Short mmCIF file of C-alpha atoms in Angstrom, two decimals:
data_model
loop_
_atom_site.label_atom_id
_atom_site.label_comp_id
_atom_site.label_asym_id
_atom_site.label_seq_id
_atom_site.Cartn_x
_atom_site.Cartn_y
_atom_site.Cartn_z
CA MET A 1 23.53 16.12 29.06
CA THR A 2 25.50 16.62 25.56
CA ASP A 3 28.89 15.38 26.97
CA ARG A 4 27.14 12.49 28.64
CA ARG A 5 25.04 11.74 25.05
CA GLU A 6 28.31 11.84 23.33
CA ALA A 7 30.01 9.67 25.55
CA VAL A 8 27.07 6.92 25.16
CA ARG A 9 27.59 7.38 21.32
CA GLN A 10 30.87 6.96 21.26
CA ASN A 11 31.07 3.88 23.24
CA ALA A 12 28.27 2.42 21.56
CA LEU A 13 30.09 2.81 18.16
CA TYR A 14 32.94 0.92 19.27
CA LEU A 15 31.05 -1.71 21.01
CA GLN A 16 28.56 -2.20 17.95
CA HIS A 17 31.29 -4.10 16.16
CA VAL A 18 32.78 -6.19 19.10
CA ARG A 19 29.70 -7.48 21.14
CA PRO A 20 26.18 -6.37 22.15
CA ILE A 21 26.05 -3.33 23.89
CA ASP A 22 24.95 -3.61 27.24
CA PRO A 23 23.55 -0.16 28.91
CA GLU A 24 24.94 -1.52 32.35
CA GLU A 25 28.58 -1.84 30.58
CA ILE A 26 28.39 1.64 29.20
CA ALA A 27 27.14 3.31 32.22
CA GLU A 28 30.33 2.19 33.80
CA TYR A 29 32.38 4.03 30.97
CA VAL A 30 30.61 7.34 30.96
CA GLU A 31 32.19 9.90 33.60
CA GLY A 32 29.64 10.41 36.71
CA GLN A 33 28.57 6.87 36.65
CA ALA A 34 25.48 7.49 34.65
CA HIS A 35 22.50 5.19 35.70
CA PRO A 36 21.91 2.35 33.52
CA ALA A 37 18.47 3.43 32.61
CA VAL A 38 19.54 6.93 31.64
CA VAL A 39 21.88 4.89 29.04
CA ARG A 40 19.22 2.76 27.95
CA GLN A 41 17.04 5.83 27.17
CA LEU A 42 19.87 7.77 25.24
CA LEU A 43 20.73 4.19 23.33
CA ARG A 44 17.11 4.33 22.41
CA GLU A 45 17.10 7.82 20.99
CA GLU A 46 20.26 7.28 19.18
CA ALA A 47 19.29 4.12 17.56
CA PRO A 48 17.92 5.28 14.58
CA ASP A 49 21.00 7.27 13.71
CA LEU A 50 23.47 4.52 15.02
CA GLY A 51 21.81 1.46 13.27
CA LEU A 52 20.61 -0.26 16.29
CA ILE A 53 17.77 -2.46 17.34
CA GLU A 54 17.10 -3.45 21.04
CA ARG A 55 16.73 -6.88 21.79
CA ASP A 56 14.52 -8.49 24.39
CA ASP A 57 17.35 -8.98 26.84
CA GLY A 58 17.76 -5.28 26.89
CA THR A 59 21.00 -5.17 24.95
CA PHE A 60 21.63 -3.42 21.65
CA VAL A 61 22.84 -5.09 18.40
CA PRO A 62 23.47 -3.24 15.04
CA VAL A 63 20.19 -4.00 12.62
CA SER A 64 20.73 -6.64 9.89
CA ASP A 65 21.50 -6.08 6.36
CA GLU A 66 19.50 -8.91 4.88
CA PRO A 67 16.59 -7.69 3.11
CA VAL A 68 13.01 -8.37 4.53
CA PRO A 69 11.32 -11.74 3.48
CA GLN A 70 8.07 -11.79 1.51
CA ARG A 71 5.21 -12.55 3.71
CA THR A 72 3.61 -16.00 2.58
CA ASP A 73 0.36 -16.03 4.41
CA ALA A 74 -2.88 -14.24 3.67
CA ILE A 75 -4.11 -11.84 6.31
CA ARG A 76 -7.04 -12.98 8.10
CA GLU A 77 -7.75 -10.66 10.67
CA PHE A 78 -7.01 -7.38 12.57
CA PRO A 79 -4.81 -8.14 15.20
CA PRO A 80 -6.90 -8.16 18.60
CA ARG A 81 -4.03 -6.09 20.42
CA TYR A 82 -5.21 -3.14 17.80
CA VAL A 83 -8.83 -3.82 17.94
CA ARG A 84 -8.61 -3.47 22.03
CA ARG A 85 -6.40 -0.27 21.57
CA LEU A 86 -9.06 1.23 19.24
CA ASP A 87 -11.83 0.08 21.78
CA ASP A 88 -10.29 1.56 24.45
CA TRP A 89 -9.72 4.91 22.76
CA LEU A 90 -13.38 5.01 21.95
CA ALA A 91 -14.26 4.38 25.55
CA GLU A 92 -11.95 7.31 26.57
CA ARG A 93 -13.92 9.70 24.06
CA TYR A 94 -17.38 8.19 24.48
CA GLY A 95 -17.74 5.90 27.39
CA PRO A 96 -17.48 2.24 27.77
CA ASN A 97 -20.51 1.70 25.91
CA TRP A 98 -19.83 4.05 22.99
CA HIS A 99 -21.59 1.66 20.71
CA GLU A 100 -24.92 2.28 22.31
CA GLY A 101 -27.28 5.13 22.80
CA ALA A 102 -26.43 8.48 21.78
CA SER A 103 -22.74 7.89 20.97
CA GLY A 104 -23.69 4.77 18.88
CA ASP A 105 -26.15 6.98 16.78
CA LEU A 106 -23.59 9.88 16.47
CA LEU A 107 -20.99 7.48 15.55
CA ARG A 108 -23.26 5.56 12.73
CA SER A 109 -24.75 8.79 11.37
CA THR A 110 -21.44 10.24 10.97
CA LEU A 111 -20.20 7.13 9.20
CA ARG A 112 -23.14 7.30 6.95
CA ARG A 113 -22.97 10.82 6.04
CA THR A 114 -18.86 10.54 5.44
CA LYS A 115 -19.70 7.60 3.01
CA ALA A 116 -22.04 9.72 1.21
CA GLN A 117 -19.95 12.69 0.82
CA TYR A 118 -17.04 10.50 -0.64
CA LEU A 119 -19.27 8.83 -3.00
CA GLU A 120 -20.70 12.14 -4.15
CA GLY A 121 -16.84 13.27 -4.60
CA GLY A 122 -17.45 16.21 -1.87
CA PRO A 123 -14.90 17.21 0.56
CA VAL A 124 -14.58 15.38 3.88
CA THR A 125 -13.69 17.14 7.04
CA TYR A 126 -12.08 14.84 9.61
CA ASP A 127 -13.23 16.02 13.07
CA GLU A 128 -13.03 13.69 16.03
CA ASP A 129 -16.15 12.11 15.34
CA VAL A 130 -15.47 11.19 11.75
CA ALA A 131 -12.05 10.06 12.56
CA ALA A 132 -13.24 7.74 15.11
CA SER A 133 -16.26 6.34 12.69
CA TYR A 134 -13.50 6.13 10.01
CA ALA A 135 -11.42 4.21 12.11
CA ILE A 136 -13.75 1.82 13.18
CA TYR A 137 -14.65 1.27 9.53
CA HIS A 138 -11.37 1.52 7.48
CA LEU A 139 -8.49 0.56 9.81
CA PRO A 140 -8.62 -3.26 9.15
CA GLY A 141 -8.88 -3.02 5.31
CA TYR A 142 -6.07 -0.76 5.09
CA TYR A 143 -3.89 -2.64 7.55
CA ALA A 144 -4.30 -5.59 5.28
CA ALA A 145 -4.03 -4.12 2.06
CA ILE A 146 -0.63 -2.49 2.28
CA GLN A 147 0.88 -5.73 3.11
CA TYR A 148 -0.24 -7.35 -0.03
CA ALA A 149 1.13 -4.23 -1.98
CA LEU A 150 4.39 -4.51 -0.06
CA ASP A 151 5.18 -8.04 -1.38
CA ASP A 152 5.97 -6.60 -4.67
CA LEU A 153 9.14 -4.93 -3.27
CA ALA A 154 10.11 -7.75 -0.71
CA GLU A 155 9.56 -10.64 -3.29
CA ARG A 156 12.68 -8.72 -5.47
CA GLY A 157 14.52 -8.16 -2.15
CA LEU A 158 14.14 -4.47 -2.42
CA PHE A 159 12.91 -3.87 1.33
CA GLU A 160 15.33 -3.45 3.80
CA ARG A 161 15.33 -3.90 7.62
CA HIS A 162 16.55 -0.36 8.33
CA LEU A 163 14.12 1.87 7.10
CA ARG A 164 13.37 5.62 7.14
CA VAL A 165 9.49 6.11 6.51
CA LEU A 166 7.44 8.91 5.24
CA ASP A 167 3.76 8.39 5.91
CA VAL A 168 1.85 11.24 4.18
CA GLY A 169 -1.79 11.64 4.88
CA ALA A 170 -1.26 8.85 7.92
CA GLY A 171 -4.80 9.23 8.80
CA VAL A 172 -5.69 6.82 11.37
CA GLY A 173 -2.72 4.43 10.79
CA GLY A 174 -3.86 1.55 8.82
CA PRO A 175 -0.94 1.37 6.35
CA ALA A 176 1.44 1.94 9.14
CA LEU A 177 0.22 -0.60 11.52
CA GLY A 178 0.32 -3.12 8.34
CA LEU A 179 3.99 -2.01 7.51
CA PHE A 180 5.31 -2.54 11.03
CA ASP A 181 3.61 -5.86 11.18
CA TYR A 182 4.99 -6.99 7.82
CA LEU A 183 8.48 -6.27 9.18
CA PRO A 184 10.41 -9.17 11.14
CA ASP A 185 11.14 -8.11 15.00
CA ASP A 186 14.78 -7.43 13.97
CA ALA A 187 13.82 -4.09 11.86
CA LEU A 188 14.44 -0.86 12.57
CA ILE A 189 12.11 1.63 11.68
CA GLU A 190 12.49 5.59 11.74
CA TYR A 191 8.73 6.61 10.89
CA HIS A 192 7.58 10.13 10.42
CA ALA A 193 3.74 10.68 10.12
CA VAL A 194 2.50 13.47 8.25
CA GLU A 195 -1.26 14.24 9.57
CA PRO A 196 -3.01 17.50 10.06
CA SER A 197 -6.70 16.43 11.20
CA ALA A 198 -7.83 14.91 14.21
CA ALA A 199 -7.21 11.39 12.87
CA ALA A 200 -3.57 12.08 14.44
CA ASP A 201 -5.07 11.50 17.82
CA VAL A 202 -6.23 7.81 16.84
CA LEU A 203 -2.69 7.32 14.98
CA ASP A 204 -1.00 8.47 18.46
CA ALA A 205 -3.10 5.82 20.05
CA MET A 206 -2.42 3.10 17.62
CA LEU A 207 1.30 3.51 17.71
CA GLU A 208 1.16 2.79 21.36
CA GLU A 209 1.07 -0.82 20.40
CA THR A 210 4.13 -0.97 18.21
CA GLY A 211 7.47 -2.22 19.02
CA ARG A 212 10.38 -0.78 21.02
CA ASN A 213 12.52 -0.57 17.52
CA VAL A 214 9.49 1.37 15.74
CA HIS A 215 10.67 5.34 16.32
CA ALA A 216 7.77 7.02 15.44
CA THR A 217 6.92 10.98 15.20
CA VAL A 218 3.79 12.58 14.22
CA HIS A 219 3.87 15.82 12.47
CA ARG A 220 0.59 17.39 12.62
CA THR A 221 0.83 19.57 9.41
CA THR A 222 -0.36 19.18 5.83
CA ALA A 223 1.53 17.48 2.90
CA GLU A 224 1.86 20.80 1.40
CA ASP A 225 3.52 22.30 4.27
CA PHE A 226 5.56 19.40 5.71
CA GLU A 227 9.26 19.89 5.11
CA PRO A 228 11.14 16.49 4.45
CA THR A 229 14.29 17.81 6.68
CA ASP A 230 11.79 18.06 9.31
CA GLY A 231 11.96 14.36 9.48
CA THR A 232 15.16 12.77 8.79
CA ASP A 233 18.56 15.11 9.04
CA ASP A 234 19.13 14.99 5.22
CA GLY A 235 15.42 14.94 4.51
CA THR A 236 15.53 11.60 2.55
CA TYR A 237 13.49 8.19 3.06
CA ASP A 238 13.51 4.55 1.85
CA LEU A 239 9.73 4.48 1.42
CA VAL A 240 7.27 7.09 1.19
CA LEU A 241 3.66 6.23 1.77
CA ALA A 242 1.01 8.06 0.07
CA CYS A 243 -2.24 5.88 1.00
CA ASN A 244 -5.81 7.21 0.23
CA VAL A 245 -4.47 10.56 0.40
CA LEU A 246 -3.70 11.82 -3.33
CA SER A 247 -7.46 12.04 -4.22
CA GLU A 248 -8.00 14.51 -1.48
CA LEU A 249 -5.31 16.89 -2.54
CA ASP A 250 -5.79 19.92 -4.70
CA GLU A 251 -2.50 19.28 -6.69
CA PRO A 252 -1.75 15.54 -6.40
CA VAL A 253 0.78 15.42 -9.15
CA ALA A 254 3.19 18.26 -7.32
CA VAL A 255 2.74 16.73 -3.95
CA ALA A 256 3.65 13.37 -5.14
CA ARG A 257 6.69 14.89 -7.10
CA ARG A 258 7.81 16.57 -4.08
CA TYR A 259 8.26 13.62 -1.86
CA ILE A 260 9.61 11.44 -4.83
CA ASP A 261 12.19 13.97 -4.75
CA ALA A 262 12.59 13.17 -1.00
CA LEU A 263 13.20 9.43 -1.90
CA ALA A 264 16.65 7.85 -1.28
CA GLU A 265 18.63 6.54 -4.08
CA ASP A 266 17.08 3.12 -3.89
CA GLY A 267 13.77 4.25 -2.37
CA SER A 268 10.14 3.53 -3.41
CA LEU A 269 7.21 5.52 -3.17
CA LEU A 270 3.80 3.49 -2.43
CA ALA A 271 0.70 5.20 -3.21
CA MET A 272 -2.75 3.45 -2.72
CA ALA A 273 -6.51 4.26 -3.41
CA PRO A 274 -9.49 2.52 -2.81
CA ALA A 275 -10.83 0.10 -5.58
CA ASP A 276 -13.64 2.47 -6.69
CA ARG A 277 -13.86 3.58 -10.25
CA GLU A 278 -12.94 7.62 -9.67
CA THR A 279 -10.16 6.71 -7.07
CA ALA A 280 -8.45 3.96 -8.85
CA ILE A 281 -8.53 5.64 -12.35
CA GLY A 282 -7.55 8.73 -10.59
CA LEU A 283 -4.29 7.23 -9.21
CA ARG A 284 -3.48 5.69 -12.50
CA GLU A 285 -3.72 8.99 -14.15
CA ILE A 286 -1.17 10.57 -11.20
CA GLU A 287 1.30 7.61 -11.69
CA ARG A 288 1.00 8.43 -15.48
CA ALA A 289 1.79 11.81 -15.12
CA LEU A 290 4.52 11.36 -12.79
CA GLU A 291 6.22 8.92 -15.24
CA ASP A 292 8.90 10.22 -17.78
CA GLY A 293 7.56 10.90 -21.25
CA SER A 294 3.73 9.86 -20.28
CA SER A 295 0.89 12.21 -21.33
CA GLY A 296 -1.09 11.18 -18.33
CA GLY A 297 -3.90 13.39 -17.09
CA ARG A 298 -4.08 15.43 -13.90
CA ALA A 299 -0.54 16.79 -14.45
CA ASP A 300 -0.22 19.92 -12.40
CA ASP A 301 1.56 22.95 -13.70
CA ILE A 302 4.91 21.95 -12.84
CA ASP A 303 8.25 21.58 -14.55
CA ALA A 304 9.08 17.87 -14.90
CA ASP A 305 12.54 18.68 -15.92
CA GLU A 306 13.08 20.05 -12.27
CA HIS A 307 12.53 16.98 -10.76
CA ARG A 308 14.01 13.40 -10.55
CA SER A 309 13.36 10.64 -13.32
CA VAL A 310 10.57 8.51 -12.31
CA THR A 311 10.01 4.73 -13.00
CA VAL A 312 6.47 2.87 -12.78
CA TYR A 313 8.24 -0.07 -10.56
CA GLY A 314 4.85 -1.99 -10.48
CA PRO A 315 2.15 -3.82 -10.80
CA MET A 316 1.34 -1.93 -13.90
CA VAL A 317 3.99 -2.89 -16.73
CA ARG A 318 5.78 -1.29 -19.40
CA LEU A 319 6.96 -4.29 -21.71
CA TRP A 320 7.44 -1.95 -24.72
CA PRO A 321 10.27 0.75 -24.97
CA GLY A 322 8.80 4.19 -25.49
CA GLU A 323 5.29 3.12 -25.06
CA HIS A 324 2.94 4.22 -22.16
CA PRO A 325 -0.73 3.37 -21.50
CA THR A 326 -3.35 5.98 -22.30
CA ASP A 327 -6.49 3.72 -21.65
CA ARG A 328 -8.85 4.21 -18.90
CA GLY A 329 -6.62 2.24 -16.57
CA TRP A 330 -9.24 1.00 -13.83
CA SER A 331 -7.39 -1.72 -12.07
CA PHE A 332 -7.42 -3.09 -8.48
CA ASP A 333 -6.56 -6.20 -6.54
CA VAL A 334 -9.09 -7.99 -4.22
CA ARG A 335 -7.89 -10.34 -1.54
CA PRO A 336 -9.73 -12.54 1.02
CA ASP A 337 -12.07 -10.87 3.29
CA LEU A 338 -11.05 -10.21 6.86
CA ALA A 339 -13.01 -11.86 10.16
CA VAL A 340 -15.08 -9.06 11.45
CA PRO A 341 -13.59 -7.11 14.24
CA SER A 342 -15.58 -6.68 17.34
CA VAL A 343 -15.53 -2.75 16.97
CA GLN A 344 -17.46 -3.22 13.66
CA SER A 345 -20.13 -6.07 14.90
CA ARG A 346 -20.74 -4.13 18.02
CA LEU A 347 -21.28 -0.85 16.24
CA ASP A 348 -23.78 -2.72 13.82
CA ASP A 349 -25.39 -4.89 16.29
CA ALA A 350 -26.47 -1.79 18.46
CA ALA A 351 -27.98 -0.21 15.36
CA ASP A 352 -32.04 -0.12 16.03
CA ASP A 353 -33.47 2.36 13.40
CA PRO A 354 -35.39 1.11 10.28
CA ASP A 355 -33.20 2.14 7.86
CA HIS A 356 -30.52 -0.31 9.05
CA ALA A 357 -29.41 -3.46 7.11
CA PRO A 358 -27.71 -5.98 8.82
CA GLY A 359 -23.53 -5.64 7.99
CA GLU A 360 -23.81 -1.98 7.16
CA PHE A 361 -21.08 -0.87 9.57
CA GLU A 362 -19.07 -3.97 8.89
CA ASN A 363 -16.11 -3.67 6.28
CA VAL A 364 -13.75 -6.44 5.90
CA ASP A 365 -13.47 -6.34 2.17
CA VAL A 366 -9.64 -5.93 1.17
CA GLN A 367 -9.95 -4.29 -2.46
CA PHE A 368 -7.22 -1.75 -3.37
CA ALA A 369 -5.31 -0.06 -6.21
CA TYR A 370 -1.66 0.73 -5.71
CA SER A 371 1.26 2.16 -7.50
CA ILE A 372 5.03 1.83 -6.76
CA LEU A 373 7.35 4.31 -8.30
CA ARG A 374 11.11 4.55 -8.15
CA THR A 375 13.87 6.69 -9.28
CA ASP A 376 16.45 4.03 -9.83
CA GLY A 377 14.83 2.52 -13.20
CA THR A 378 14.17 -0.70 -11.37
CA ARG A 379 11.03 -2.39 -12.41
CA HIS A 380 9.15 -5.30 -10.92
CA THR A 381 8.78 -6.90 -14.33
CA ASP A 382 12.00 -5.86 -16.55
CA VAL A 383 10.98 -7.26 -20.14
CA SER A 384 11.52 -5.70 -23.44
CA LEU A 385 9.43 -7.43 -26.35
CA ASP A 386 10.28 -7.44 -30.04
CA THR A 387 7.20 -7.04 -32.62
CA GLY A 388 8.49 -9.89 -34.75
CA GLN A 389 7.30 -12.28 -32.07
CA TRP A 390 4.56 -10.66 -30.05
CA ALA A 391 1.73 -8.67 -30.90
CA LYS A 392 1.63 -5.18 -29.26
CA MET A 393 -1.49 -4.09 -27.61
CA ALA A 394 -1.02 -0.37 -29.17
CA GLU A 395 -1.44 -2.05 -32.43
CA MET A 396 -4.63 -4.34 -31.66
CA ASP A 397 -6.85 -2.85 -34.28
CA ARG A 398 -4.67 -4.40 -36.84
CA HIS A 399 -4.99 -7.70 -35.31
CA VAL A 400 -8.58 -7.98 -34.79
CA SER A 401 -10.23 -11.44 -35.94
CA ASN A 402 -6.97 -12.90 -36.14
CA ARG A 403 -5.15 -15.14 -33.60
CA ILE A 404 -1.94 -13.75 -32.06
CA ASP A 405 0.91 -14.38 -29.43
CA LEU A 406 0.92 -11.60 -26.91
CA VAL A 407 2.66 -10.97 -23.71
CA ALA A 408 0.68 -9.31 -20.71
CA ALA A 409 0.03 -8.78 -17.14
CA LYS A 410 -3.04 -10.02 -15.44
CA VAL A 411 -4.17 -7.03 -13.52
CA SER A 412 -7.63 -7.98 -12.03
CA ARG A 413 -9.53 -10.93 -10.63
CA SER A 414 -12.41 -12.44 -12.68
CA LEU A 415 -14.93 -9.27 -13.45
CA SER A 416 -17.16 -11.88 -15.27
CA GLU A 417 -21.06 -12.57 -14.61
CA GLY A 418 -22.02 -14.99 -17.06
CA GLY A 419 -19.14 -14.13 -19.39
CA ALA A 420 -20.42 -10.33 -19.46
CA LEU A 421 -18.19 -7.39 -18.39
CA SER A 422 -19.98 -5.03 -16.36
CA GLU A 423 -18.70 -2.27 -13.69
CA GLU A 424 -21.40 -3.05 -11.44
CA ASN A 425 -19.71 -6.68 -10.84
CA ALA A 426 -16.03 -5.41 -11.00
CA THR A 427 -15.64 -6.40 -7.24
CA GLN A 428 -16.61 -9.90 -8.04
CA ARG A 429 -14.09 -12.66 -6.88
CA GLY A 430 -13.39 -14.95 -9.56
CA GLY A 431 -11.65 -17.44 -11.40
CA GLN A 432 -13.30 -20.59 -9.73
CA ALA A 433 -14.37 -23.44 -11.26
CA ASP A 434 -18.17 -22.29 -11.34
CA ASP A 435 -17.31 -19.07 -13.15
CA PRO A 436 -18.53 -19.75 -16.74
CA ASN A 437 -16.37 -17.36 -18.70
CA PRO A 438 -13.87 -15.88 -16.30
CA LEU A 439 -12.84 -12.33 -17.60
CA PHE A 440 -9.56 -10.75 -16.81
CA LYS A 441 -8.16 -7.17 -17.27
CA ILE A 442 -4.75 -7.19 -18.97
CA THR A 443 -1.96 -4.88 -20.14
CA ASP A 444 1.26 -4.77 -21.96
CA GLY A 445 1.73 -0.87 -20.95
CA SER A 446 1.12 0.26 -24.62
CA GLU A 447 -2.67 0.18 -24.79
CA SER A 448 -4.89 3.04 -25.55
CA ARG A 449 -8.29 0.93 -24.80
CA ASP A 450 -8.81 -1.53 -22.49
CA HIS A 451 -7.90 -5.38 -23.10
CA TYR A 452 -9.51 -8.43 -21.39
CA ALA A 453 -8.87 -11.81 -21.62
CA VAL A 454 -12.12 -13.94 -21.74
CA VAL A 455 -11.87 -17.72 -20.95
CA THR A 456 -14.42 -19.61 -23.26
CA LYS A 457 -12.89 -22.90 -23.03
CA GLU A 458 -10.79 -23.70 -20.13
CA THR A 459 -7.92 -26.28 -20.45
CA ALA A 460 -4.95 -27.55 -18.80
CA LEU A 461 -2.85 -25.37 -21.16
CA ASN A 462 -4.88 -22.12 -20.60
CA ARG A 463 -5.45 -22.68 -16.83
CA PRO A 464 -2.57 -20.41 -15.68
CA LEU A 465 -4.33 -17.57 -16.86
CA ILE A 466 -6.74 -18.43 -13.98
CA GLU A 467 -4.55 -19.22 -11.53
CA ALA A 468 -2.07 -16.67 -12.05
CA ASP A 469 -1.78 -13.72 -9.37
CA TYR A 470 -2.71 -10.15 -9.71
CA GLY A 471 0.34 -8.45 -11.46
CA ASP A 472 1.57 -11.72 -12.92
CA LEU A 473 3.21 -11.88 -16.44
CA LEU A 474 1.87 -14.45 -18.83
CA ALA A 475 2.55 -15.32 -22.36
CA PHE A 476 -0.48 -16.11 -24.73
CA GLU A 477 -0.12 -18.25 -27.62
CA SER A 478 -2.62 -18.27 -30.04
CA VAL A 479 -5.20 -16.11 -28.56
CA LEU A 480 -8.14 -14.75 -30.72
CA ALA A 481 -8.47 -10.80 -30.93
CA LEU A 482 -11.48 -9.32 -31.14
CA TRP A 483 -13.35 -5.78 -30.76
CA ASN A 484 -16.35 -5.29 -28.46
CA ASP A 485 -18.38 -2.58 -29.56
CA ASP A 486 -20.56 -2.60 -26.36
CA GLU A 487 -17.46 -2.13 -24.09
CA ALA A 488 -15.15 -0.23 -26.35
CA ALA A 489 -12.67 -2.67 -25.41
CA TYR A 490 -10.65 -5.53 -26.89
CA ASN A 491 -11.40 -9.11 -26.02
CA LEU A 492 -8.80 -11.50 -26.14
CA VAL A 493 -10.42 -14.84 -26.38
CA VAL A 494 -8.69 -17.81 -24.72
CA ASP A 495 -10.20 -20.98 -25.90
CA GLU A 496 -9.12 -24.59 -26.56
CA GLU A 497 -6.66 -23.61 -29.31
CA THR A 498 -4.81 -20.96 -26.82
CA ILE A 499 -1.86 -21.87 -24.84
CA VAL A 500 -0.97 -19.71 -21.73
CA ASP A 501 2.31 -19.89 -19.80
CA PRO A 502 3.59 -17.75 -16.86
CA LEU A 503 6.85 -15.93 -17.18
CA ALA A 504 9.20 -15.78 -14.26
#
């Protein structure tokens, strides 16, 4: 078989630059007249190394070197094929009416208990029941969230069609499925998942729905124990995912550094976390601890000099050379709700206990914090400012009560409720015409206190602030700087005298 495999490889290497590779043609060249089906299987196994994709007609061609285009549409639903596969998996384990009776009660009580443990900051053990309830509740949102985060890479042409992916703490597979659906049909993915818990059983089932050019392997071990060379031959990856896992690790910075060292020279690490205060702030602390020169918290006892240089690609900005933020760092994105998938509605509709509120087991919010890190110095927004023209947030105290010019990125949707900031309404959608005083978190990467832009008088000249997307860079002209004692933060008042311009 080794000689046959090598013969297939050599023929493929020759033909890939001549014409599409047909297994039936290669079968004729292999000594002993190998069956075309055997040749096809060997080509599939060798495809990642040879850089080949399999087409609908059964032939193989080299993967394109064109970057992946940016997605243009909002994600409206968790695809039905994934919902059906999850439904089938649940039926295999709990019976066809898994949402009813004792099994339904078990899944609902498990979900309630797991949510309570998470909110209390306690550890969660992922047995089969927890994995099942987690998949029902979280798969759709995680599937959508990662695609919005990937836009930042695709927008700059940094997302290649041939990808070696390492998914650390892959869970039940939401981010993986979102990644695969973001990529075009002619992409080639060598995917390695690291997941030690029972969630890997769900992941295995969901991976059955992926295309022929997704070459997936699930490694049932911990993030701490996995060796990058157990995946790719050279132990390097174009994209490392650490989605909703870092907050569960004892030494998140050390683990993240280890996998940053496994990035290809132009690779990216995408870390994600839920939008709640503790995990979102925790993600930002990890980001800052990993960044060169940062004084970020949660810095585990490791020597940064032994590791590769880290640059924050986005969505947080660093507009002032040598400056790094030390503010609270609670920032997250909010995107349109998804349609309620049938696995959630069935579980919710079957609940009949007195404590149940309709919609308790439906979760279609898409709210997430994320960080993209690279080692090649590339930033999504590469700007260097001059204090002779622009105010710096690190020096905002001396600008209080003055009108100033400022450049900053918008890093929240509207957080206002009648113009007042509160953490309780921080997940509110905003920026609509009926929002009396839209308020947005902004950053220039130098601040030690939170900064918020609050619109007290909307005009055509300052409307770009309201219309800007999460992470967009804006120039503020004649914005009034004030100190908010109640919130221990700076308010930048945007009124009829203020002009806001988007910066490309």
